[in-house]
CSV table of C-alpha atoms in Angstrom, one decimal:
chain,number,residue,atom,x,y,z
A,291,MET,CA,-44.8,31.2,-21.8
A,292,THR,CA,-48.3,30.6,-23.2
A,293,THR,CA,-48.9,26.9,-24.0
A,294,LYS,CA,-49.6,25.5,-27.4
A,295,THR,CA,-53.1,24.5,-26.3
A,296,THR,CA,-53.9,28.0,-25.3
A,297,LEU,CA,-52.5,29.4,-28.6
A,298,ARG,CA,-54.5,26.9,-30.6
A,299,ALA,CA,-57.7,27.8,-28.9
A,300,GLU,CA,-57.1,31.5,-29.5
A,301,ALA,CA,-56.2,30.9,-33.2
A,302,ARG,CA,-59.3,28.8,-33.8
A,303,ARG,CA,-61.6,31.4,-32.2
A,304,ARG,CA,-60.1,34.1,-34.4
A,305,ARG,CA,-60.5,32.0,-37.5
A,306,ARG,CA,-64.2,31.2,-36.7
A,307,GLY,CA,-64.9,34.9,-36.2
A,308,ARG,CA,-63.1,35.8,-39.5
A,309,ARG,CA,-65.1,33.4,-41.5
A,310,ARG,CA,-68.4,34.5,-39.9
A,311,ASP,CA,-67.7,38.0,-40.9
A,312,ALA,CA,-67.1,36.8,-44.5
A,313,ASP,CA,-70.2,34.7,-44.7
A,314,SER,CA,-72.1,37.3,-46.7
A,315,ARG,CA,-69.5,37.3,-49.5
A,316,PRO,CA,-70.5,35.3,-52.6
A,317,PHE,CA,-68.3,32.4,-53.6
A,318,GLU,CA,-66.5,32.9,-56.8
A,319,ALA,CA,-66.4,30.2,-59.4
A,320,SER,CA,-63.1,29.1,-61.0
A,321,GLY,CA,-63.0,27.7,-64.5
A,322,SER,CA,-59.7,26.0,-64.0
A,323,THR,CA,-60.1,24.0,-60.8
A,324,PRO,CA,-62.8,21.9,-59.1
A,325,ILE,CA,-61.9,23.5,-55.8
A,326,PRO,CA,-64.3,26.3,-54.9
A,327,VAL,CA,-62.9,29.8,-54.3
A,328,ARG,CA,-64.1,31.1,-50.9
A,329,ASP,CA,-62.5,34.5,-50.9
A,330,LEU,CA,-61.2,35.8,-54.3
A,331,ALA,CA,-58.9,38.5,-53.0
A,332,GLU,CA,-57.4,36.2,-50.4
A,333,ALA,CA,-57.0,33.3,-52.8
A,334,ARG,CA,-55.3,35.6,-55.4
A,335,GLY,CA,-53.0,37.1,-52.8
A,336,ILE,CA,-51.8,33.7,-51.6
A,337,ALA,CA,-51.5,32.3,-55.1
A,338,GLY,CA,-49.3,35.3,-56.1
A,339,ARG,CA,-47.1,35.0,-53.0
A,340,VAL,CA,-46.6,31.2,-53.4
A,341,LEU,CA,-45.8,31.6,-57.1
A,342,ALA,CA,-43.3,34.4,-56.3
A,343,PHE,CA,-41.6,32.2,-53.7
A,344,ALA,CA,-41.5,29.2,-56.0
A,345,SER,CA,-40.1,31.3,-58.8
A,346,SER,CA,-37.3,32.6,-56.5
A,347,LEU,CA,-36.3,28.9,-55.9
A,348,GLY,CA,-35.9,28.2,-59.6
A,349,GLY,CA,-37.8,25.4,-61.4
A,350,ILE,CA,-40.3,23.7,-59.1
A,351,THR,CA,-41.4,20.4,-60.5
A,352,LEU,CA,-43.4,18.8,-57.7
A,353,PRO,CA,-44.6,20.9,-54.7
A,354,ALA,CA,-46.3,19.3,-51.7
A,355,MET,CA,-49.3,21.4,-50.7
A,356,PHE,CA,-52.6,20.9,-49.0
A,357,VAL,CA,-56.3,21.5,-49.7
A,358,SER,CA,-57.4,24.2,-47.4
A,359,THR,CA,-60.4,23.9,-45.1
A,360,PRO,CA,-63.0,26.7,-44.8
A,361,LEU,CA,-61.2,28.1,-41.8
A,362,GLU,CA,-57.8,28.2,-43.4
A,363,PRO,CA,-56.3,30.7,-45.9
A,364,ASP,CA,-57.7,30.0,-49.3
A,365,LEU,CA,-55.3,28.0,-51.5
A,366,SER,CA,-57.9,27.2,-54.2
A,367,LEU,CA,-56.1,29.3,-56.9
A,368,THR,CA,-52.7,28.1,-55.8
A,369,LEU,CA,-52.9,24.4,-56.5
A,370,PRO,CA,-53.7,24.8,-60.2
A,371,LEU,CA,-50.5,26.9,-60.7
A,372,PHE,CA,-48.5,23.6,-60.9
A,373,PRO,CA,-49.1,20.7,-63.3
A,374,ARG,CA,-48.5,18.1,-60.5
A,375,VAL,CA,-49.0,18.5,-56.8
A,376,LEU,CA,-48.5,16.2,-53.8
A,377,LEU,CA,-51.5,16.4,-51.4
A,378,PRO,CA,-52.1,14.7,-48.1
A,379,VAL,CA,-54.3,11.6,-48.1
A,380,LEU,CA,-55.9,11.0,-44.8
A,381,VAL,CA,-58.4,8.2,-45.4
A,382,ASP,CA,-58.5,5.1,-47.7
A,383,GLU,CA,-61.1,4.3,-50.3
A,384,ALA,CA,-63.4,2.8,-47.6
A,385,GLY,CA,-63.1,6.0,-45.5
A,386,ALA,CA,-60.9,4.5,-42.8
A,387,GLY,CA,-58.2,6.7,-41.4
A,388,LEU,CA,-54.6,5.9,-42.4
A,389,ALA,CA,-52.2,5.1,-39.6
A,390,GLU,CA,-49.3,6.9,-41.2
A,391,PRO,CA,-49.0,10.1,-43.3
A,392,SER,CA,-49.7,9.4,-46.9
A,393,TRP,CA,-49.8,11.4,-50.1
A,394,GLY,CA,-51.5,11.4,-53.5
A,395,ILE,CA,-50.5,13.1,-56.7
A,396,TRP,CA,-53.1,15.6,-58.1
A,397,GLU,CA,-52.9,16.7,-61.7
A,398,GLY,CA,-55.9,19.0,-61.9
A,399,GLY,CA,-58.7,16.4,-62.0
A,400,SER,CA,-61.4,15.8,-59.5
A,401,LEU,CA,-60.8,15.3,-55.8
A,402,ALA,CA,-62.4,12.9,-53.3
A,403,HIS,CA,-64.3,14.6,-50.5
A,404,PRO,CA,-64.3,12.3,-47.4
A,405,PRO,CA,-66.9,13.4,-44.8
A,406,GLY,CA,-65.5,15.8,-42.3
A,407,MET,CA,-62.0,15.7,-43.9
A,408,PRO,CA,-60.2,17.9,-46.4
A,409,ALA,CA,-60.5,16.9,-50.0
A,410,GLN,CA,-57.8,14.6,-51.3
A,411,PRO,CA,-56.6,13.1,-54.6
A,412,ALA,CA,-58.8,10.2,-55.8
A,413,THR,CA,-55.8,8.0,-56.3
A,414,ALA,CA,-54.0,5.2,-54.5
A,415,PRO,CA,-52.1,6.6,-51.5
A,416,LEU,CA,-48.3,6.9,-51.6
A,417,PRO,CA,-46.2,6.4,-48.4
A,418,ALA,CA,-44.9,9.1,-46.2
A,419,GLN,CA,-41.5,8.9,-48.0
A,420,ALA,CA,-43.1,10.3,-51.2
A,421,ILE,CA,-42.6,13.8,-49.8
A,422,GLY,CA,-38.9,13.2,-50.5
A,423,ASP,CA,-39.7,13.9,-54.2
A,424,ALA,CA,-41.1,17.4,-53.4
A,425,ASP,CA,-38.9,20.4,-54.1
A,426,LEU,CA,-41.2,22.8,-52.2
A,427,ILE,CA,-43.4,22.0,-49.2
A,428,VAL,CA,-46.3,24.3,-48.3
A,429,VAL,CA,-47.9,23.4,-45.0
A,430,PRO,CA,-50.9,24.7,-43.0
A,431,ALA,CA,-50.5,26.3,-39.6
A,432,LEU,CA,-52.6,28.1,-37.0
A,433,ALA,CA,-49.7,30.5,-36.4
A,434,VAL,CA,-46.0,30.9,-37.0
A,435,SER,CA,-43.4,32.9,-35.1
A,436,LEU,CA,-40.7,34.8,-36.8
A,437,ASP,CA,-38.1,32.3,-35.5
A,438,GLY,CA,-39.7,29.7,-37.7
A,439,THR,CA,-41.7,27.8,-35.1
A,440,ARG,CA,-45.0,26.5,-36.5
A,441,LEU,CA,-48.2,26.0,-34.5
A,442,GLY,CA,-50.1,23.0,-36.0
A,443,GLN,CA,-53.4,21.5,-35.2
A,444,GLY,CA,-51.9,19.2,-32.6
A,445,GLY,CA,-52.4,15.9,-34.3
A,446,GLY,CA,-48.7,15.4,-35.3
A,447,TRP,CA,-49.3,14.6,-38.9
A,448,TYR,CA,-46.7,16.9,-40.3
A,449,ASP,CA,-44.3,16.1,-37.4
A,450,ARG,CA,-44.3,12.6,-38.8
A,451,ALA,CA,-44.3,13.6,-42.5
A,452,LEU,CA,-41.7,16.3,-42.6
A,453,PRO,CA,-38.7,14.2,-41.5
A,454,HIS,CA,-39.0,12.4,-44.9
A,455,ARG,CA,-38.5,15.6,-46.9
A,456,ALA,CA,-35.4,16.2,-49.0
A,457,PRO,CA,-32.9,18.4,-47.1
A,458,SER,CA,-32.9,20.9,-50.0
A,459,ALA,CA,-36.7,21.3,-50.1
A,460,PRO,CA,-37.8,24.5,-48.3
A,461,VAL,CA,-40.9,24.4,-46.0
A,462,ALA,CA,-43.3,27.4,-46.1
A,463,ALA,CA,-46.2,27.8,-43.7
A,464,VAL,CA,-49.4,29.6,-44.9
A,465,VAL,CA,-51.2,31.7,-42.3
A,466,PHE,CA,-53.2,34.9,-42.1
A,467,ASP,CA,-51.3,38.2,-41.5
A,468,ASP,CA,-52.4,38.4,-37.8
A,469,GLU,CA,-51.1,34.9,-37.2
A,470,VAL,CA,-47.4,35.9,-37.7
A,471,LEU,CA,-46.1,36.1,-34.1
A,472,ALA,CA,-43.0,37.5,-32.5
A,473,PRO,CA,-40.0,35.2,-32.0
A,474,GLY,CA,-40.4,33.0,-29.0
A,475,SER,CA,-44.2,33.3,-28.9
A,476,ILE,CA,-44.7,29.6,-29.7
A,477,PRO,CA,-43.1,26.9,-27.6
A,478,ARG,CA,-40.7,24.8,-29.6
A,479,GLU,CA,-40.4,21.1,-28.9
A,480,VAL,CA,-37.7,18.7,-30.0
A,481,HIS,CA,-39.8,17.2,-32.8
A,482,ASP,CA,-40.8,20.6,-34.3
A,483,VAL,CA,-39.5,21.3,-37.8
A,484,ARG,CA,-38.7,24.9,-38.3
A,485,VAL,CA,-40.1,26.5,-41.4
A,486,ASP,CA,-38.0,28.4,-43.9
A,487,ALA,CA,-40.7,31.0,-44.9
A,488,ILE,CA,-44.1,32.3,-43.9
A,489,ILE,CA,-46.6,33.1,-46.6
A,490,THR,CA,-49.7,35.3,-46.0
A,491,PRO,CA,-52.2,36.9,-48.4
A,492,THR,CA,-50.0,40.0,-48.5
A,493,ARG,CA,-46.4,39.0,-48.0
A,494,VAL,CA,-43.6,36.4,-48.0
A,495,ILE,CA,-41.3,36.4,-44.9
A,496,GLY,CA,-38.1,34.5,-45.1
A,497,ILE,CA,-36.8,33.0,-41.9
A,498,ALA,CA,-33.1,33.5,-41.2
A,499,ARG,CA,-31.2,30.5,-39.9
A,500,SER,CA,-29.1,31.3,-36.8
């Protein structure tokens, strides 16, 4: 079986190539969010799929999501769909990395932009256990297999954060369409949390529990 290290290298190479091909596209401005829209069609597709998935669950009051980096699927139009969103906080006000996963509540205002890090709420960080209040959890991934195994960046942030989630809160991973892999393609380790759904710019795939 291919190792996670090899899979990550391949996924990152594909993403860099995808964004180079898109470099000539103009960025679209959004009047409702301070987050720039990198790819309007992609952002609209993901926003529509996340909203449809959230609607299928009933009333979502506090989703946990993430601010996408330039190489990730564009969530810039997804975050403003909800009045309040839990977002990862990776550094403190002084710019020092936090030892444990932390969260911040974003309510549509400005975001802090730590150098070399994804944007995060400009609020005091909440502990890892704050994810227990989320009723939907949307996570990044480099790839996801159809058995629900997620390939992350390798830092273990979500491996430490997700055990604090509420048992009833579904976990959905956002990837590009070509990053949905066959069952068994990604090695699964004991600490890996299976996702309940895969969201791409064009579809939502539910993961059946065996």
